Coordinates of C-alpha atoms in Angstrom, one line a residue:
Chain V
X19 CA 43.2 -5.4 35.9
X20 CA 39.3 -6.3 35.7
X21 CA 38.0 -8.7 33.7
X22 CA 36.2 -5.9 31.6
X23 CA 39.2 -3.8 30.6
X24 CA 40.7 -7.7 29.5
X25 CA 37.8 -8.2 27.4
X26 CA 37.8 -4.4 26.1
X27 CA 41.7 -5.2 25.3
X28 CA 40.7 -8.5 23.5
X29 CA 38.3 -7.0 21.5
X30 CA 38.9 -3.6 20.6
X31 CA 40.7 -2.2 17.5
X32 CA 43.2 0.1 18.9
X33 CA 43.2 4.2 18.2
X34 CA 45.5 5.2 15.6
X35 CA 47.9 6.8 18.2
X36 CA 47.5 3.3 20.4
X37 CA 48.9 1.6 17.1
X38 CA 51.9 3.6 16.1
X39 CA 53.0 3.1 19.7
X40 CA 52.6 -0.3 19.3
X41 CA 54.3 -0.6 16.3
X42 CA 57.3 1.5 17.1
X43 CA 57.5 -0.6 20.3
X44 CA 57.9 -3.5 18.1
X45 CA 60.8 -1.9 16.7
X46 CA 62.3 -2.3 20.0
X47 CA 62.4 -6.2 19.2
X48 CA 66.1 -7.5 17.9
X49 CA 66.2 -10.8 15.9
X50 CA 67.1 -13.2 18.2
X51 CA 65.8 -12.1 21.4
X52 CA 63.6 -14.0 24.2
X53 CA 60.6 -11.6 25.0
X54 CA 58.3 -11.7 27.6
X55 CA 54.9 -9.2 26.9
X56 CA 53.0 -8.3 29.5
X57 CA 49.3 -8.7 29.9
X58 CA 47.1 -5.6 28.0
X59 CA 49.2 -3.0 25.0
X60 CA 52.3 -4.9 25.2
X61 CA 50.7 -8.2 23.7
X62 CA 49.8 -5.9 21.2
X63 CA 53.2 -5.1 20.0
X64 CA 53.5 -8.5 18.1
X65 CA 51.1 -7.7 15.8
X66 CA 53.6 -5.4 14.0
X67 CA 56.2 -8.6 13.9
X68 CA 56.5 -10.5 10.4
X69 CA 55.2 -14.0 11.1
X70 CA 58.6 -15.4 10.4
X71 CA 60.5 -12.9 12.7
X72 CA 63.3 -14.9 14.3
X73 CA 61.6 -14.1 17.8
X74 CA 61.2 -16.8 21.1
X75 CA 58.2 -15.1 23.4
X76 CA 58.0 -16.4 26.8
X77 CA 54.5 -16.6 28.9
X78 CA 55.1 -16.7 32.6
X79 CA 52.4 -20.1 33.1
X80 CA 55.3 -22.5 31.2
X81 CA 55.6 -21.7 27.4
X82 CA 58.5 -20.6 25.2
X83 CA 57.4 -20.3 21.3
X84 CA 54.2 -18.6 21.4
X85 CA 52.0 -18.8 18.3
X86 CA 48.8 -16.3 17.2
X87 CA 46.0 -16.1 19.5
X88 CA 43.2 -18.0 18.4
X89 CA 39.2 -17.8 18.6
X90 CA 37.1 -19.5 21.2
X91 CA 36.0 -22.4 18.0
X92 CA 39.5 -23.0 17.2
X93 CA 41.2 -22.9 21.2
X94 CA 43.1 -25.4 22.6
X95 CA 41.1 -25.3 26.7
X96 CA 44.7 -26.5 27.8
X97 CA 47.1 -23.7 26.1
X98 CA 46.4 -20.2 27.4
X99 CA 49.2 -17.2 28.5
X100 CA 49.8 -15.8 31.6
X101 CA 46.4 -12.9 31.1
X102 CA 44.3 -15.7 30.3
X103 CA 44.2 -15.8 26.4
X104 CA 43.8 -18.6 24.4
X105 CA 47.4 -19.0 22.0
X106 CA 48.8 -21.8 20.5
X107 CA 52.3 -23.1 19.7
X108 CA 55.0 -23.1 16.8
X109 CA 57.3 -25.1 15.9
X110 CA 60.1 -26.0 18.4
X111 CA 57.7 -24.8 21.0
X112 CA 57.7 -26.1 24.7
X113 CA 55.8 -26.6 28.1
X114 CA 57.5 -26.3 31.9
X115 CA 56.2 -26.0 35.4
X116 CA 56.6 -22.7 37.0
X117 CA 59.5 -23.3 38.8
X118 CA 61.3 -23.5 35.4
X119 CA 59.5 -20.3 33.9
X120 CA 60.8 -18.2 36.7
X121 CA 64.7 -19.4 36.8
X122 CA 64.2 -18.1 33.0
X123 CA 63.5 -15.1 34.2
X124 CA 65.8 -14.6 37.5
X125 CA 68.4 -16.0 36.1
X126 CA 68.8 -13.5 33.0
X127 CA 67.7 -15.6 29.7
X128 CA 64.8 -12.9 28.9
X129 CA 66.4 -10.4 26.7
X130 CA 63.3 -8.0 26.8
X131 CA 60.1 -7.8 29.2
X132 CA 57.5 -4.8 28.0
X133 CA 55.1 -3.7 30.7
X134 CA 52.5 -1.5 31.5
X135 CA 52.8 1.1 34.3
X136 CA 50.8 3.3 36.5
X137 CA 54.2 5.4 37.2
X138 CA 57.5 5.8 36.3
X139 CA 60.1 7.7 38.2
X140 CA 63.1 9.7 36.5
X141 CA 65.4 7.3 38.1
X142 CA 63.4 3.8 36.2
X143 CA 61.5 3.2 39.1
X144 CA 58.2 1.6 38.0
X145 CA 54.9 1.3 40.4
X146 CA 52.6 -1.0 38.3
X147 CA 50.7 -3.2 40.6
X148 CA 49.0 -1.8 43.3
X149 CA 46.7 1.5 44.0
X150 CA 46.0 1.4 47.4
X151 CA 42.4 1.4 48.4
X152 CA 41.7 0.7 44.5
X153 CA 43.4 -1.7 43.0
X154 CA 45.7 -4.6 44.7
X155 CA 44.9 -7.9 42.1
X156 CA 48.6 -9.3 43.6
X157 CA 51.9 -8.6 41.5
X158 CA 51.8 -11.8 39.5
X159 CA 55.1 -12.4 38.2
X160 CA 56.2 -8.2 37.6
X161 CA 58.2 -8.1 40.4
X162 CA 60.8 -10.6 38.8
X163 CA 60.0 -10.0 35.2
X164 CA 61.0 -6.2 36.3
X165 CA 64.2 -7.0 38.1
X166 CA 65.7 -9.4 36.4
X167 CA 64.7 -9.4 32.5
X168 CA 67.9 -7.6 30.9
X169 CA 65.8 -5.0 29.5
X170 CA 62.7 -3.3 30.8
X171 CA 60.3 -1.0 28.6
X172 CA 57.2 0.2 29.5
X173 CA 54.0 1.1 27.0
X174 CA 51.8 3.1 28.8
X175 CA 49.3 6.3 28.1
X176 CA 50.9 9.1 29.1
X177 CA 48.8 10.6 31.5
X178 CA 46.3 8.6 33.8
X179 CA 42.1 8.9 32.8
X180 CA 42.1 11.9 34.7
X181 CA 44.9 13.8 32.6
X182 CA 48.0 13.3 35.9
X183 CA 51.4 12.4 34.2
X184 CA 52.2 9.0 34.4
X185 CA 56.2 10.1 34.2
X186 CA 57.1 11.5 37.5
X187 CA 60.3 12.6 40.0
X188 CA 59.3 9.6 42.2
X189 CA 56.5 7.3 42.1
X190 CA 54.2 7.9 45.4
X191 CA 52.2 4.5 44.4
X192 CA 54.0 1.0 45.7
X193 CA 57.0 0.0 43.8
X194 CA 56.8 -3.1 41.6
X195 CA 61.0 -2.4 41.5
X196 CA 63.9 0.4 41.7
X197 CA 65.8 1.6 38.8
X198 CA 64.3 -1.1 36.8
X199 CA 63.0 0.8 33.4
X200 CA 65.2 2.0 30.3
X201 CA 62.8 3.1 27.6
X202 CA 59.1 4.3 28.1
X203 CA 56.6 4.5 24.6
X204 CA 53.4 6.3 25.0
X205 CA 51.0 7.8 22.5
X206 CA 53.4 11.0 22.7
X207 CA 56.7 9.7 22.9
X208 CA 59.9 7.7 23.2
X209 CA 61.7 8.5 26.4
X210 CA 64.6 6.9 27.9
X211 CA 65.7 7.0 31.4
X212 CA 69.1 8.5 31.7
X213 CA 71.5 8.8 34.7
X214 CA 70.5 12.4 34.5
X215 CA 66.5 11.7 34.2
X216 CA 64.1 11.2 31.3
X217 CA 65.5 12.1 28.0
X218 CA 63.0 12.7 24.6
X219 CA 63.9 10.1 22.0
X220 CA 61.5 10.8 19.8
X221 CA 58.0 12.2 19.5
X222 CA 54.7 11.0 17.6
X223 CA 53.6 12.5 14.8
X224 CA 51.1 15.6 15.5
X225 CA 52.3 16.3 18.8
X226 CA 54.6 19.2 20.2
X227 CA 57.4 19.3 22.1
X228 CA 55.1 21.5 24.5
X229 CA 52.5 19.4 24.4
X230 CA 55.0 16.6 25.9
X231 CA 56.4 18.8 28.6
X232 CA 52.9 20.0 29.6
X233 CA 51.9 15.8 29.8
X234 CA 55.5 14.8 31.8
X235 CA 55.8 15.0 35.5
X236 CA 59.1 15.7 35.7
X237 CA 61.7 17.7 33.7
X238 CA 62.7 16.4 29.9
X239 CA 66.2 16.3 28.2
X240 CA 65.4 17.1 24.9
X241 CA 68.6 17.0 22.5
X242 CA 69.8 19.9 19.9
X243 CA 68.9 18.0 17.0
X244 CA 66.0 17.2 15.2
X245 CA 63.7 15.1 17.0
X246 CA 62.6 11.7 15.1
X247 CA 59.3 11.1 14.3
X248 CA 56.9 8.1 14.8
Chain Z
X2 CA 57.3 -57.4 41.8
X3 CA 54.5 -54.8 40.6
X4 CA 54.1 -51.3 41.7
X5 CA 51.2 -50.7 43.8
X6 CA 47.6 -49.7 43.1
X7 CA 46.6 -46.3 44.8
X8 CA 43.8 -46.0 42.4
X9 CA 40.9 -44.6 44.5
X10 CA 37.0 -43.3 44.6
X11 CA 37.5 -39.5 44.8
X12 CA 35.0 -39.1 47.1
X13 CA 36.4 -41.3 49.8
X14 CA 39.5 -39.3 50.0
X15 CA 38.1 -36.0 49.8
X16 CA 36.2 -36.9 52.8
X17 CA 39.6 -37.1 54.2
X18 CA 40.1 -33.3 54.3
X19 CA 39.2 -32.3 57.6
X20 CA 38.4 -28.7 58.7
X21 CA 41.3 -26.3 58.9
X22 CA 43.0 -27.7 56.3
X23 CA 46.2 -26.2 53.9
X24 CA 45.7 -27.3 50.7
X25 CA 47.8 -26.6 47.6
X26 CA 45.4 -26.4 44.5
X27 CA 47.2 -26.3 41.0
X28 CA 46.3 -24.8 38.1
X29 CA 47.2 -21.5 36.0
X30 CA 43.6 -20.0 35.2
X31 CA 41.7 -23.2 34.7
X32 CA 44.4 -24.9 33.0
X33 CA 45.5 -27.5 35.9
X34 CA 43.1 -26.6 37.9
X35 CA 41.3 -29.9 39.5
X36 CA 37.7 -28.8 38.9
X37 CA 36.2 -32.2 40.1
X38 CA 38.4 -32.5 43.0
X39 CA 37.1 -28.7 43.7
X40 CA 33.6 -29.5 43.3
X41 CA 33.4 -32.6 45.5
X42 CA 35.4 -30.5 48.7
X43 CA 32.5 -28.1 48.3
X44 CA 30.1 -30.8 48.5
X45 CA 31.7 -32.2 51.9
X46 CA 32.0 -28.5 53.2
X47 CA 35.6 -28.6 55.4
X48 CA 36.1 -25.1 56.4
X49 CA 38.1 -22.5 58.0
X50 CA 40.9 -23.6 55.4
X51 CA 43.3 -22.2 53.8
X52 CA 44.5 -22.4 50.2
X53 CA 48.0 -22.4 48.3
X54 CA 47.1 -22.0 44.2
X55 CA 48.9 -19.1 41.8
X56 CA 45.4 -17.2 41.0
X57 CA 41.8 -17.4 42.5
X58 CA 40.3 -18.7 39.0
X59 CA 37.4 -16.7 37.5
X60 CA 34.1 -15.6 39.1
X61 CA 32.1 -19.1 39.4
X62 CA 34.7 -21.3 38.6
X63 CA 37.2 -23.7 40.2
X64 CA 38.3 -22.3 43.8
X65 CA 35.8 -19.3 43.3
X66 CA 32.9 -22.3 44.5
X67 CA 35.6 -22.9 48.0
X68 CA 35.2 -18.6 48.8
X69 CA 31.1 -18.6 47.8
X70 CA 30.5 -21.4 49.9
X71 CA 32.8 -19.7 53.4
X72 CA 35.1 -22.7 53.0
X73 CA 38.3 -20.5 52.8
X74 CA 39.9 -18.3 55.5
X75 CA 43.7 -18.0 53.8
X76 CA 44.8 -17.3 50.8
X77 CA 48.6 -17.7 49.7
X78 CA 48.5 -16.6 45.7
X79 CA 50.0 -14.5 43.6
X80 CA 47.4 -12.9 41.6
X81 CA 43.0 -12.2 41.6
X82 CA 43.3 -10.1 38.7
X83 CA 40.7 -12.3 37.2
X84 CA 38.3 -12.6 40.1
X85 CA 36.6 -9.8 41.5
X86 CA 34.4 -11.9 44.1
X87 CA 38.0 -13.2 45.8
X88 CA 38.9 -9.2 45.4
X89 CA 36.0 -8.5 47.0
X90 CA 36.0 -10.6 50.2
X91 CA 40.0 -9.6 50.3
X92 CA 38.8 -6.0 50.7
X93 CA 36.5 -6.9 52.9
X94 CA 38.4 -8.7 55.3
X95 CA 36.9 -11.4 54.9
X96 CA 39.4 -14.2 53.9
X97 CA 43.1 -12.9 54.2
X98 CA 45.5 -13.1 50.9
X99 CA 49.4 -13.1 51.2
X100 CA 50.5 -12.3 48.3
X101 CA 53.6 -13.5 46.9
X102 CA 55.9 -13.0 44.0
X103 CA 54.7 -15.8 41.3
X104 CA 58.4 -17.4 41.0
X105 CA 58.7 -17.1 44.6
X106 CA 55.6 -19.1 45.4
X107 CA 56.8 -21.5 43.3
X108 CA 60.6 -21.6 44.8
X109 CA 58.7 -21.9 47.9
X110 CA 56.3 -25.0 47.0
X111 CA 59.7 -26.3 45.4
X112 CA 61.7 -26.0 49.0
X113 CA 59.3 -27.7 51.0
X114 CA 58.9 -30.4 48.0
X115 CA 62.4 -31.2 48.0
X116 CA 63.0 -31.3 52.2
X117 CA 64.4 -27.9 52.3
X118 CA 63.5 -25.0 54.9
X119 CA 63.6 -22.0 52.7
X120 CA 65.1 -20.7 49.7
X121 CA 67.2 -17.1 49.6
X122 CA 66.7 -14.3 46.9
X123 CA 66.5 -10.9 46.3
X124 CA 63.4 -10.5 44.4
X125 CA 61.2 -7.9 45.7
X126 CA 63.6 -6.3 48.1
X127 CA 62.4 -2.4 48.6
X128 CA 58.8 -3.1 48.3
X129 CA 56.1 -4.3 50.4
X130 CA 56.2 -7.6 49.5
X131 CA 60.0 -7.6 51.7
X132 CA 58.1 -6.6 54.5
X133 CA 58.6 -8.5 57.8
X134 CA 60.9 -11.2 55.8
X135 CA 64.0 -12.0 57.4
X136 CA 67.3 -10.6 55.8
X137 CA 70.7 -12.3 54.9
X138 CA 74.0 -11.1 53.8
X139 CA 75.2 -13.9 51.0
X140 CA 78.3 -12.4 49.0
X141 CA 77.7 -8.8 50.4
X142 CA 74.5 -8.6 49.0
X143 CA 71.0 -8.6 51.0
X144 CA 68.6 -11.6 50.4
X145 CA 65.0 -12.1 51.7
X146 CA 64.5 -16.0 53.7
X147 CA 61.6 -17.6 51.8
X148 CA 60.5 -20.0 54.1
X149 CA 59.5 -23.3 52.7
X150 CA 55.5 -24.3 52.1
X151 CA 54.4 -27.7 52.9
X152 CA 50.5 -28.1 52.9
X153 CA 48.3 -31.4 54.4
X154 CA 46.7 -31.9 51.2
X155 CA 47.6 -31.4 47.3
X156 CA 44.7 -31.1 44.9
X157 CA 46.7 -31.9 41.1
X158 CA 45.3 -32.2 38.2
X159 CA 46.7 -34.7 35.7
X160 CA 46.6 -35.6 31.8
X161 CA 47.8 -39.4 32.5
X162 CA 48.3 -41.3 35.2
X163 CA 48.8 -44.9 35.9
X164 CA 47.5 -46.9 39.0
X165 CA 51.0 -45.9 41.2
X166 CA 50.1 -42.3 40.9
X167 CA 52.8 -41.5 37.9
X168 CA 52.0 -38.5 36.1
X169 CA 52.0 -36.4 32.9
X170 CA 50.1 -33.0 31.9
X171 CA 49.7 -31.6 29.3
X172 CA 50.7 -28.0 27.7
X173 CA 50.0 -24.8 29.7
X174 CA 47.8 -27.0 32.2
X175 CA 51.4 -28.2 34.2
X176 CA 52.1 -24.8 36.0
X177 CA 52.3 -25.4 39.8
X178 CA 51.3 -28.7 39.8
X179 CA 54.3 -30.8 39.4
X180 CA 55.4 -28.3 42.5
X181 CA 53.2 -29.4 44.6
X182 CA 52.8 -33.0 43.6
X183 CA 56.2 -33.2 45.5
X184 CA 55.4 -30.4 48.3
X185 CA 52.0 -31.9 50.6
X186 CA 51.6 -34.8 53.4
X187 CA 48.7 -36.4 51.3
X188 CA 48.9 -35.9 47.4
X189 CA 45.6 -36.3 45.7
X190 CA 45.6 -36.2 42.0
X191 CA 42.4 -36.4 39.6
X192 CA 43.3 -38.0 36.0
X193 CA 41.2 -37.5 32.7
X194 CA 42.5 -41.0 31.9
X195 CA 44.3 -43.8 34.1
X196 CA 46.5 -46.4 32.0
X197 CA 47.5 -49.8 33.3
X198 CA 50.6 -50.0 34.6
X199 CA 53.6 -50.3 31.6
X200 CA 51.4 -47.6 29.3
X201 CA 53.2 -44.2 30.1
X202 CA 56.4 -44.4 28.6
X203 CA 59.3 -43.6 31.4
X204 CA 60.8 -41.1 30.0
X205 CA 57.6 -39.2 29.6
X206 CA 56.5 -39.2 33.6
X207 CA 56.2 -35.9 34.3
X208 CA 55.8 -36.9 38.5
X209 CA 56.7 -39.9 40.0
X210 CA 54.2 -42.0 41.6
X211 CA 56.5 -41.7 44.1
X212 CA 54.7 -38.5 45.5
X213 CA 51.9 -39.4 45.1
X214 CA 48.8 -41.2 47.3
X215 CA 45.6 -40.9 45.6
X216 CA 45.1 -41.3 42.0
X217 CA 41.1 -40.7 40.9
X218 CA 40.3 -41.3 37.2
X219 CA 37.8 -39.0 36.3
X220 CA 36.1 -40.3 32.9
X221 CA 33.7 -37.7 31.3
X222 CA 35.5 -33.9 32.4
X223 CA 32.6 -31.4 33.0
X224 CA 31.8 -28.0 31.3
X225 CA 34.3 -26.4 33.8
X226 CA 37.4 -27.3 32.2
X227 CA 36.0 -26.0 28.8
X228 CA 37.1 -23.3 26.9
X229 CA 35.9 -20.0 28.3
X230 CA 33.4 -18.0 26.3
X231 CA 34.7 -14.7 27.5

């Protein structure tokens, strides 16, 4: 990601749509849990938290406990997360090298990761690092945060700038990993990936069930009852 | 007996860097990252090198002053996401970048710290970063050979040190470089404050003198390790 679209992030109110997403994302969030956000929407999510949620969030650059972000005036130049923002600690909080940050994640102590995605295939797959010819920053530490946190979910529009569906049979850009993805929040939607493809969950208030279809790649499972709203 | 003194002028062993160097560089962003160290190998200009750090830094900042000046000819990171310049001269072939999985870098620093030749794991399997990577069967399942990385020179930047070269840093600033304190044939570390010997408490060495061979105090830090006005 550019430097721009981090400081357009950073600075930004979100739309209305952007923050119901966000918030029912933070929904996703169990008492309890070690959660790792990835850089852009999903730091976004804990903003919808209670400030004394029982919550541990992990940043991949060596801290467990993060506290609010805070303003240039107020920053600690030593204590940023992995996208570069400058956060601070809470109690019981604590530093390690990478090394350490990385056997938390292959090793299965991160109960939840949400990411962001360029594509995501009916069978989980998620392409989120790399447009050839466009975009190749490096994968950071996605690939491993995707494979190996027991939970993947994925906050992302649901269509790209120019209107293509993001949600897709398979994903034609380079994968970040297979069958990695079990829930998927856009503006439009809650889908989960299912052994038999993407499934509607739920859908945002304002939009239609054609409207979703019409914005999704590949076919939808919708169930017989009523659909909740978000 | 008394530990020895490896207290030294940085520019006297920077001047040992010759050209063709590998250098490991730590630092997360430009926590860690040993700015002054940095700044003096641009001054004595070694080229055609090629440099181990997790990210390039920012446009105009730490590394970023190595690729504007045609030090560097390798990169081995994980991420530019921050630095369009090092994206830049990626795309334009002019240094080359291996990327690498940001755990896997660090397993990798971490092998050839601890006298190992590589490390075995299955992160990344089924996408490009796999490719060309030898393949194991351990319990039935595939694993990728991460070959060890062992550099001539490590660039750390330290909290504390004392006059053997023992060690602490401080929050997000530790990342890689404990990793490749332990991981280079010459380990150069710059200090924002050198103790007498006796000062750091034991328990709270972070690296041992040990790996260390060239401990720089560095007094006044310069605007680079500031907060960044974004």
């Amino acid at each position: 990601m550019s430097p721009n679209w981090v400081k357009f992030l950073g600075n930004t109110p979100l739309s209305n749509a952007k923050n119901r997403m966000t918030a029912r994302a933070a929904r996703e969030i169990v008492p309890g849990m070690v959660v790792n956000l990835g850089i852009g929407l999903p730091t976004k999510v804990v903003d919808h938290l209670p400030s004394d949620f029982p919550v541990c969030l992990h940043t991949e650059n060596g801290l467990t406990g993060i506290g609010p972000t805070l303003p240039p005036d107020q920053a600690n130049r030593n204590l940023i997360d992995a996208g570069g923002a400058y956060v601070s600690t809470v109690p019981g909080s604590a530093f390690f090298d990478s090394a350490t940050s990385f056997a938390m994640v292959r090793s299965g102590r991160l109960d939840l990761t949400m990411l962001g995605a360029f594509e995501v295939s009916s069978q989980g797959d998620l392409a989120n690092w790399k447009i050839p010819g466009k975009f190749s920053p490096g994968v950071g530490g996605g690939i491993e945060l995707a494979q190996r946190a027991r939970r993947v979910v994925i906050l992302t529009t649901h269509t790209d700038r120019a209107g293509n569906p993001k949600l897709k049979d398979e994903c034609t850009l380079p994968l970040t990993a297979r069958g990695c993805v079990s829930r998927i929040f856009t503006e439009m939607a809650v889908i989960d990936v299912t052994p038999k493809g993407f499934a509607l969950a739920e859908i945002a208030e304002g939009v239609s069930l054609a409207e979703v279809r019409e914005a999704t790649g590949a076919s939808l499972i919708v169930p017989d009852s009523t659909l909740p709203v978000f | 007996m008394m530990l020895p003194d490896k207290t030294a002028q940085l520019e006297e062993v920077v001047a040992r860097i010759g050209d063709g160097a590998t250098i490991m560089v730590g630092g997360f962003g430009v926590p860690g990252t040993p700015m002054t160290l940095i700044q003096e190998l641009v001054r004595q200009g070694a080229r055609d090198l090629t440099l181990i750090k997790n990210d390039a830094n920012e446009p105009g900042m730490g590394v970023d002053h190595l690729l504007r000046n045609g030090q560097v000819a390798r990169l081995i990171t994980t991420h530019l996401g921050l630095n369009t310049h090092a994206i830049g001269l990626m795309n334009n072939d002019q240094i080359k970048v291996e990327f690498n999985a940001q755990g896997i870098l660090a397993e990798r620093i971490r092998a050839g710290g601890a006298g190992i030749g590589a490390v075995l794991s299955d992160i990344g399997i089924g996408t490009e970063l796999a490719e060309g990577k030898q393949v194991v069967e351990v319990d039935g399942k595939p694993h990728l050979v991460e070959t060890a990385l062992r550099a001539d020179f490590a660039l750390i930047h330290a909290d504390r040190a004392d006059p053997f070269g023992n060690l602490t840093y401080v929050a997000t600033a530790r990342n890689f470089n404990p990793l490749m304190a332990m991981a280079a044939d010459c380990v150069i570390a710059e200090a924002e404050t050198v103790t007498p010997l006796g000062e750091l408490e034991a328990d709270a060495v972070h690296t041992s003198g040990v790996f260390v061979d060239h401990v720089a105090e560095l007094g006044e830090i310069s605007g680079e390790y500031a907060v960044v006005q974004r």
